[in-house]
Short mmCIF file of C-alpha atoms in Angstrom, two decimals:
data_model
loop_
_atom_site.label_atom_id
_atom_site.label_comp_id
_atom_site.label_asym_id
_atom_site.label_seq_id
_atom_site.Cartn_x
_atom_site.Cartn_y
_atom_site.Cartn_z
CA MET A 1 80.80 136.30 63.94
CA ALA A 2 80.00 134.28 67.03
CA ASN A 3 78.30 134.04 70.24
CA ILE A 4 80.53 133.00 73.36
CA SER A 5 78.92 132.06 76.83
CA LEU A 6 80.41 131.40 79.95
CA LYS A 7 78.57 129.84 82.79
CA ASN A 8 79.58 129.22 86.42
CA VAL A 9 83.34 129.06 85.24
CA MET A 10 86.03 128.85 87.69
CA LYS A 11 89.74 129.00 87.19
CA THR A 12 91.68 127.60 90.03
CA TYR A 13 95.57 127.21 89.88
CA ALA A 14 98.10 124.74 91.86
CA GLY A 15 97.73 125.92 95.65
CA GLY A 16 94.25 126.82 95.34
CA ASP A 17 94.62 130.19 94.09
CA ALA A 18 91.33 131.23 92.09
CA ALA A 19 91.79 133.47 89.05
CA VAL A 20 88.26 133.55 87.96
CA LYS A 21 85.33 132.71 90.32
CA ASP A 22 81.96 131.66 89.20
CA LEU A 23 81.74 133.88 86.05
CA ASN A 24 78.85 134.37 84.15
CA LEU A 25 79.49 136.20 81.13
CA GLU A 26 77.98 136.36 77.37
CA LEU A 27 79.75 137.74 74.49
CA ARG A 28 77.24 138.73 71.93
CA ASP A 29 77.51 138.34 68.29
CA GLY A 30 78.96 141.38 66.55
CA GLU A 31 79.60 142.91 69.98
CA PHE A 32 82.55 144.86 71.34
CA LEU A 33 83.02 143.95 74.85
CA VAL A 34 85.52 145.23 77.13
CA LEU A 35 86.91 143.35 80.03
CA ALA A 36 88.42 146.07 82.62
CA GLY A 37 90.01 145.65 85.83
CA PRO A 38 93.29 146.07 87.51
CA ALA A 39 96.29 143.63 87.11
CA GLY A 40 95.27 140.36 88.70
CA SER A 41 91.52 140.84 88.29
CA GLY A 42 91.22 137.88 85.95
CA LYS A 43 90.48 139.36 82.83
CA SER A 44 93.50 137.97 80.82
CA THR A 45 92.58 134.41 82.15
CA VAL A 46 89.08 134.89 80.85
CA VAL A 47 90.72 135.70 77.52
CA HIS A 48 92.89 132.64 77.48
CA LEU A 49 90.00 130.54 78.61
CA ILE A 50 88.03 131.44 75.46
CA ALA A 51 91.14 131.06 73.22
CA GLY A 52 91.77 127.72 74.63
CA LEU A 53 95.22 128.43 76.09
CA GLU A 54 93.85 127.28 79.26
CA GLU A 55 90.88 124.97 80.57
CA PRO A 56 88.23 126.03 83.12
CA SER A 57 88.39 124.16 86.46
CA ALA A 58 84.66 124.24 86.56
CA GLY A 59 81.75 125.58 84.54
CA THR A 60 80.85 125.68 80.99
CA LEU A 61 82.18 127.63 78.06
CA THR A 62 80.21 127.58 74.66
CA MET A 63 80.34 128.91 71.25
CA ASP A 64 77.10 129.40 69.23
CA GLY A 65 75.69 126.83 71.71
CA GLU A 66 78.36 124.22 71.12
CA SER A 67 80.86 123.25 73.93
CA LEU A 68 84.28 124.10 73.73
CA LYS A 69 85.56 121.40 76.11
CA ASP A 70 88.42 119.41 74.31
CA VAL A 71 88.33 121.76 71.36
CA PRO A 72 92.00 122.70 70.76
CA PRO A 73 92.99 126.30 70.24
CA ARG A 74 93.65 126.04 66.63
CA GLU A 75 90.02 124.49 65.89
CA ARG A 76 88.29 127.41 67.78
CA ASP A 77 86.98 130.00 65.58
CA VAL A 78 88.90 132.48 67.53
CA ALA A 79 92.09 134.63 66.81
CA MET A 80 94.10 136.58 69.54
CA VAL A 81 96.26 139.77 69.48
CA PHE A 82 98.61 139.65 72.48
CA GLN A 83 100.13 142.51 74.69
CA ASN A 84 103.71 141.72 72.97
CA ASN A 85 102.89 141.37 69.36
CA ILE A 86 105.95 139.48 67.97
CA LEU A 87 106.01 139.34 64.51
CA TYR A 88 108.60 137.21 62.53
CA PRO A 89 111.26 139.63 61.76
CA ASP A 90 112.81 137.58 58.69
CA MET A 91 109.43 137.50 57.02
CA THR A 92 107.92 140.35 55.08
CA VAL A 93 104.42 141.77 56.08
CA TYR A 94 102.79 139.60 53.45
CA GLU A 95 104.57 136.55 54.64
CA ASN A 96 103.47 137.57 58.44
CA LEU A 97 99.92 137.80 57.21
CA GLU A 98 100.15 134.61 55.31
CA PHE A 99 101.79 132.35 57.95
CA GLY A 100 98.42 131.59 59.84
CA LEU A 101 96.74 130.74 56.55
CA ARG A 102 99.31 128.38 55.37
CA MET A 103 99.06 126.66 58.72
CA ARG A 104 95.36 126.11 58.10
CA LYS A 105 96.32 124.68 54.58
CA ILE A 106 94.52 127.64 52.76
CA SER A 107 95.05 127.38 49.30
CA PRO A 108 97.52 129.94 47.69
CA GLU A 109 94.98 131.62 45.63
CA ILE A 110 92.53 132.22 48.74
CA CYS A 111 95.59 133.33 50.72
CA GLY A 112 96.45 136.04 48.32
CA GLU A 113 92.62 137.05 48.16
CA ARG A 114 92.38 137.42 51.82
CA ILE A 115 95.81 139.00 52.36
CA GLU A 116 94.91 141.86 49.67
CA ARG A 117 91.56 142.48 51.36
CA THR A 118 92.94 142.64 54.88
CA ALA A 119 95.88 144.74 53.74
CA GLU A 120 93.50 147.24 52.02
CA ILE A 121 91.20 147.43 55.09
CA LEU A 122 94.33 148.10 57.49
CA GLY A 123 96.31 150.17 55.06
CA LEU A 124 99.22 147.96 54.78
CA THR A 125 99.04 147.39 50.69
CA GLU A 126 102.08 149.54 50.21
CA ILE A 127 104.26 147.84 52.74
CA LEU A 128 103.34 144.22 52.15
CA GLN A 129 107.18 143.46 50.73
CA GLN A 130 108.73 145.05 53.63
CA LYS A 131 109.81 143.44 56.92
CA PRO A 132 108.81 144.63 60.37
CA GLY A 133 112.09 146.45 61.08
CA GLU A 134 111.46 148.51 58.09
CA ILE A 135 108.11 149.84 58.99
CA GLY A 136 106.57 152.17 61.74
CA GLU A 137 105.18 151.05 65.06
CA LYS A 138 101.70 151.65 64.03
CA GLN A 139 102.15 149.56 60.93
CA ARG A 140 103.49 146.91 63.02
CA GLN A 141 100.48 146.75 65.29
CA MET A 142 98.24 146.79 62.21
CA THR A 143 100.11 143.81 60.82
CA ALA A 144 99.45 142.12 64.08
CA VAL A 145 95.78 142.80 64.00
CA GLY A 146 95.87 141.67 60.40
CA ARG A 147 97.47 138.32 61.03
CA ALA A 148 94.56 137.83 63.54
CA ILE A 149 91.66 138.90 61.09
CA VAL A 150 92.96 137.55 58.05
CA HIS A 151 91.33 134.17 58.34
CA ASN A 152 87.93 135.98 59.24
CA PRO A 153 87.56 134.45 62.85
CA GLY A 154 84.37 134.22 64.58
CA VAL A 155 85.80 136.10 67.52
CA LEU A 156 88.78 138.60 67.81
CA LEU A 157 90.47 138.52 71.31
CA LEU A 158 92.75 141.34 72.43
CA ASP A 159 94.73 141.10 75.74
CA GLU A 160 96.11 144.45 76.53
CA PRO A 161 97.34 144.88 72.78
CA PHE A 162 98.29 148.39 72.95
CA LEU A 163 99.77 148.56 76.54
CA ASN A 164 103.35 149.34 75.60
CA LEU A 165 102.48 152.00 73.03
CA ASP A 166 102.78 155.89 73.82
CA ALA A 167 99.59 157.70 74.64
CA GLU A 168 99.23 159.32 71.00
CA LEU A 169 99.85 155.89 69.27
CA ARG A 170 97.40 154.12 71.55
CA LYS A 171 94.70 156.67 70.88
CA LYS A 172 95.16 156.15 67.06
CA MET A 173 95.11 152.27 67.44
CA ARG A 174 91.85 152.60 69.23
CA ILE A 175 90.21 154.89 66.65
CA GLU A 176 91.52 152.20 63.96
CA LEU A 177 90.12 149.22 66.22
CA GLU A 178 86.68 150.94 66.42
CA ARG A 179 86.66 151.43 62.61
CA LEU A 180 87.43 147.61 62.01
CA HIS A 181 84.54 146.67 64.59
CA ARG A 182 82.23 148.85 62.56
CA GLU A 183 83.39 148.26 58.98
CA LEU A 184 83.60 144.52 59.47
CA ASN A 185 81.02 143.78 62.20
CA LEU A 186 83.53 141.75 64.19
CA THR A 187 82.75 140.23 67.43
CA ILE A 188 85.47 141.62 69.86
CA LEU A 189 86.35 140.92 73.37
CA TYR A 190 89.04 143.54 74.66
CA ALA A 191 90.87 143.20 77.88
CA THR A 192 92.35 146.41 79.52
CA GLU A 193 93.34 147.93 82.75
CA ASP A 194 92.57 151.47 81.29
CA GLN A 195 89.26 152.43 82.25
CA ASN A 196 89.36 155.50 79.66
CA GLU A 197 89.96 152.72 76.86
CA ALA A 198 87.07 150.76 78.21
CA ALA A 199 84.58 153.85 78.14
CA ALA A 200 85.96 154.52 74.58
CA LEU A 201 85.78 151.36 73.09
CA GLY A 202 83.17 148.92 74.53
CA ASP A 203 79.36 148.54 73.52
CA ARG A 204 79.42 146.98 77.24
CA VAL A 205 81.78 147.07 79.89
CA ALA A 206 82.50 144.09 82.22
CA ILE A 207 84.52 145.12 85.17
CA MET A 208 86.39 142.57 87.03
CA ARG A 209 88.24 142.24 90.65
CA ASP A 210 89.97 139.60 92.26
CA GLY A 211 88.53 137.14 89.61
CA THR A 212 84.98 138.22 90.27
CA LEU A 213 82.56 140.01 87.94
CA GLN A 214 81.52 143.35 89.47
CA GLN A 215 79.26 144.70 86.80
CA ILE A 216 78.59 144.53 83.26
CA ASP A 217 76.57 147.28 81.47
CA THR A 218 77.12 150.01 78.87
CA PRO A 219 79.89 152.42 79.75
CA GLN A 220 77.41 155.13 80.40
CA ARG A 221 75.16 153.25 82.92
CA VAL A 222 78.28 151.99 84.66
CA TYR A 223 79.61 155.53 85.13
CA GLU A 224 76.16 156.74 86.31
CA ASN A 225 75.01 153.80 88.29
CA PRO A 226 78.09 151.75 89.57
CA ALA A 227 77.23 148.85 91.42
CA ASN A 228 79.55 149.20 94.48
CA LEU A 229 82.52 151.19 95.57
CA PHE A 230 85.10 149.54 93.56
CA VAL A 231 83.34 150.21 90.28
CA ALA A 232 82.52 153.86 91.25
CA GLY A 233 86.28 154.31 91.88
CA PHE A 234 87.52 152.47 88.82
CA ALA A 235 85.19 154.23 86.44
CA GLY A 236 85.55 157.87 85.65
CA ASN A 237 88.55 160.23 85.23
CA PRO A 238 88.87 162.07 87.42
CA ARG A 239 87.73 159.69 89.99
CA ILE A 240 84.49 160.06 91.90
CA ASN A 241 84.60 162.03 95.03
CA LEU A 242 84.23 159.64 97.93
CA MET A 243 83.82 160.65 101.41
CA GLU A 244 82.89 159.07 104.62
CA CYS A 245 79.99 160.41 106.80
CA ASN A 246 77.54 159.84 109.31
CA VAL A 247 73.71 159.23 108.95
CA ARG A 248 71.76 161.28 111.63
CA GLU A 249 68.16 161.82 111.99
CA LYS A 250 66.91 165.61 111.89
CA ASP A 251 63.23 166.48 112.17
CA GLY A 252 62.26 162.97 111.19
CA ASN A 253 64.62 162.86 108.00
CA ALA A 254 68.01 161.44 107.37
CA VAL A 255 70.77 163.78 107.15
CA LEU A 256 74.57 163.37 106.13
CA VAL A 257 77.13 164.72 108.42
CA PHE A 258 80.41 165.76 107.29
CA GLY A 259 82.47 167.34 109.99
CA ASP A 260 80.49 170.14 111.27
CA ARG A 261 78.23 170.51 107.90
CA GLU A 262 74.91 168.51 107.41
CA LEU A 263 73.35 167.70 104.12
CA SER A 264 69.82 167.21 103.49
CA LEU A 265 68.63 164.33 101.37
CA PRO A 266 65.64 163.75 98.95
CA ALA A 267 62.66 162.37 100.82
CA ASP A 268 62.82 158.88 98.94
CA CYS A 269 66.53 158.54 99.95
CA SER A 270 66.04 159.50 103.39
CA SER A 271 63.27 156.76 103.74
CA LEU A 272 65.61 154.10 102.12
CA LEU A 273 68.45 154.68 104.46
CA LYS A 274 65.93 154.70 107.67
CA GLN A 275 64.36 151.37 106.27
CA ASN A 276 67.61 149.72 105.91
CA GLY A 277 68.79 150.50 109.37
CA TYR A 278 71.73 153.08 108.45
CA MET A 279 70.58 155.73 111.07
CA ASP A 280 73.46 156.40 113.39
CA ARG A 281 75.97 154.58 111.07
CA ARG A 282 79.01 155.50 108.92
CA ILE A 283 78.53 155.19 105.36
CA VAL A 284 80.45 156.45 102.08
CA ALA A 285 78.83 159.18 99.90
CA GLY A 286 80.01 159.51 96.18
CA LEU A 287 79.64 162.39 93.72
CA ARG A 288 81.23 162.82 90.34
CA PRO A 289 83.04 166.04 89.72
CA GLU A 290 80.31 167.21 87.52
CA ALA A 291 77.80 166.54 90.29
CA LEU A 292 79.20 169.39 92.45
CA ARG A 293 79.08 173.26 91.85
CA LEU A 294 82.02 175.53 93.33
CA VAL A 295 80.74 178.56 94.92
CA LYS A 296 82.73 181.46 96.86
CA THR A 297 80.45 181.78 99.69
CA ARG A 298 78.46 179.29 101.83
CA GLU A 299 75.11 178.50 100.54
CA ALA A 300 72.44 175.90 102.24
CA ASN A 301 73.43 172.47 101.78
CA SER A 302 77.04 173.26 101.13
CA MET A 303 80.46 172.02 101.94
CA GLU A 304 83.47 173.95 102.84
CA ALA A 305 86.77 172.89 101.17
CA THR A 306 90.33 174.14 100.43
CA VAL A 307 91.71 174.35 96.97
CA SER A 308 94.73 172.33 96.48
CA ARG A 309 95.23 172.61 92.62
CA TYR A 310 93.97 173.39 89.33
CA GLU A 311 93.88 171.25 86.09
CA THR A 312 92.69 171.61 82.54
CA VAL A 313 92.13 168.29 80.87
CA GLY A 314 91.02 168.85 77.17
CA GLU A 315 87.81 171.07 77.13
CA ASN A 316 87.22 170.35 80.93
CA VAL A 317 88.74 172.24 83.91
CA TYR A 318 88.91 170.61 87.26
CA VAL A 319 89.43 172.39 90.83
CA TYR A 320 90.96 169.81 93.26
CA PHE A 321 89.97 170.36 96.80
CA GLU A 322 90.50 168.97 100.33
CA ILE A 323 88.08 168.18 102.75
CA GLY A 324 89.82 167.02 105.91
CA ASP A 325 91.98 164.16 104.90
CA THR A 326 89.97 163.68 101.67
CA GLU A 327 90.96 165.04 98.29
CA GLY A 328 88.40 165.41 95.51
CA ALA A 329 87.61 167.32 92.23
CA VAL A 330 84.99 169.50 90.93
CA ARG A 331 84.46 170.55 87.17
CA VAL A 332 84.34 174.32 86.71
CA GLU A 333 83.92 176.88 84.17
CA ARG A 334 87.12 178.00 82.40
CA GLN A 335 86.87 181.48 83.74
CA THR A 336 86.75 180.35 87.43
CA ALA A 337 89.32 182.31 89.18
CA VAL A 338 90.58 180.25 92.06
CA LYS A 339 94.05 179.75 93.49
CA GLN A 340 95.76 177.10 95.93
CA GLY A 341 94.78 177.56 99.43
CA ASP A 342 91.65 179.44 98.83
CA ILE A 343 88.64 178.45 100.74
CA ILE A 344 85.43 177.32 98.48
CA SER A 345 82.08 176.06 99.35
CA LEU A 346 80.80 173.24 97.22
CA VAL A 347 77.06 172.61 96.55
CA PRO A 348 76.01 168.90 95.81
CA ASP A 349 73.35 167.94 93.21
CA MET A 350 71.83 165.35 95.76
CA MET A 351 69.89 163.91 92.77
CA LYS A 352 72.92 162.55 91.58
CA LEU A 353 74.25 161.09 94.87
CA HIS A 354 75.47 157.67 95.43
CA LEU A 355 75.60 156.30 98.93
CA PHE A 356 77.45 152.95 99.50
CA ASP A 357 77.90 150.68 102.61
CA ARG A 358 81.13 151.17 104.28
CA ASP A 359 81.62 147.77 105.14
CA THR A 360 80.43 145.72 102.19
CA GLY A 361 81.25 148.59 99.53
CA ALA A 362 77.54 147.69 98.09
CA LEU A 363 75.45 150.55 96.64
CA ILE A 364 72.58 151.47 99.11
CA THR A 365 70.55 153.62 97.24
CA ALA A 366 69.80 152.03 93.89
CA ASP A 367 67.11 154.26 92.18
CA LYS A 368 68.50 153.92 88.70
CA GLN A 369 66.37 156.90 87.30
CA ARG A 370 68.00 159.29 89.62
CA GLY A 371 71.37 157.58 90.09
CA LEU A 372 70.70 157.06 93.68
#
């Protein structure tokens, strides 16, 4: 195991395009850290910098307090699993696992011991003498992982390793990876575009956008307390409901105005908006699907919406709705009887409301205990 630290790291390519901008990030010993973000966010570049496949343009990168500057990839105590895991087709599974060890001039006896142990952990013992074309896709993926961990690396780096697998196999591979992390106490950095993978796997999740770290925290806290509009929209499925609204003053308090409806705010939230100059301005309000309650008739502090569709996702049932040009979702009970075109009312849990600056995207209300 090992500890990796990146301080003020930049990576700029020819032409001035910055793939990573002033990144400060720590991968803790024994941690499963997920780098998440859309394509082009810089997460793969970070993985490559740690692996030594690319060098930073600025900043420092250390492992266990020692600088990695000028340390070639082969001498770094890391192993990497790529998106396209290419096994040597003319070699057996055993030989694929052995190849990296032989390159490191490990003795045949130690090679054999490590391969046997790795094969047992990964369930590959029965197929060690078979070639990649003779085994299933899951076994090929496990062989690729085995090739990375067989030499006991301090850090395991995974860059979208399961991207090309079907949904069911991806799920199985995530379960296997979680098991390996737990049983071997591996230090893992995993890059993915899939926020569901990020939430399922990570001890912590670091969300990136355009080369910049947006937020790093546990998956639960990222979901409940997003730092900005981008994080709020990235984390969660279905996505958070985001609606533009006006802030107005009524009876001395701030209220949110959606069309012809007004929503009263908790007193401390109202005060914060007033103190920070948001009166008579447009902002963005965010509510998770579970922070709304569907009712058939109007209630105090409710919003009227039109049902657009109905969806069951595992144990959860969602009703999708439209408010003007905005589509959103509300989680409902299975027995809820609605159909497309029905007019419903939505009652928000104002204690779970997130308010964002429309121009900067930054979170306005940041009372972490209340999610505001």
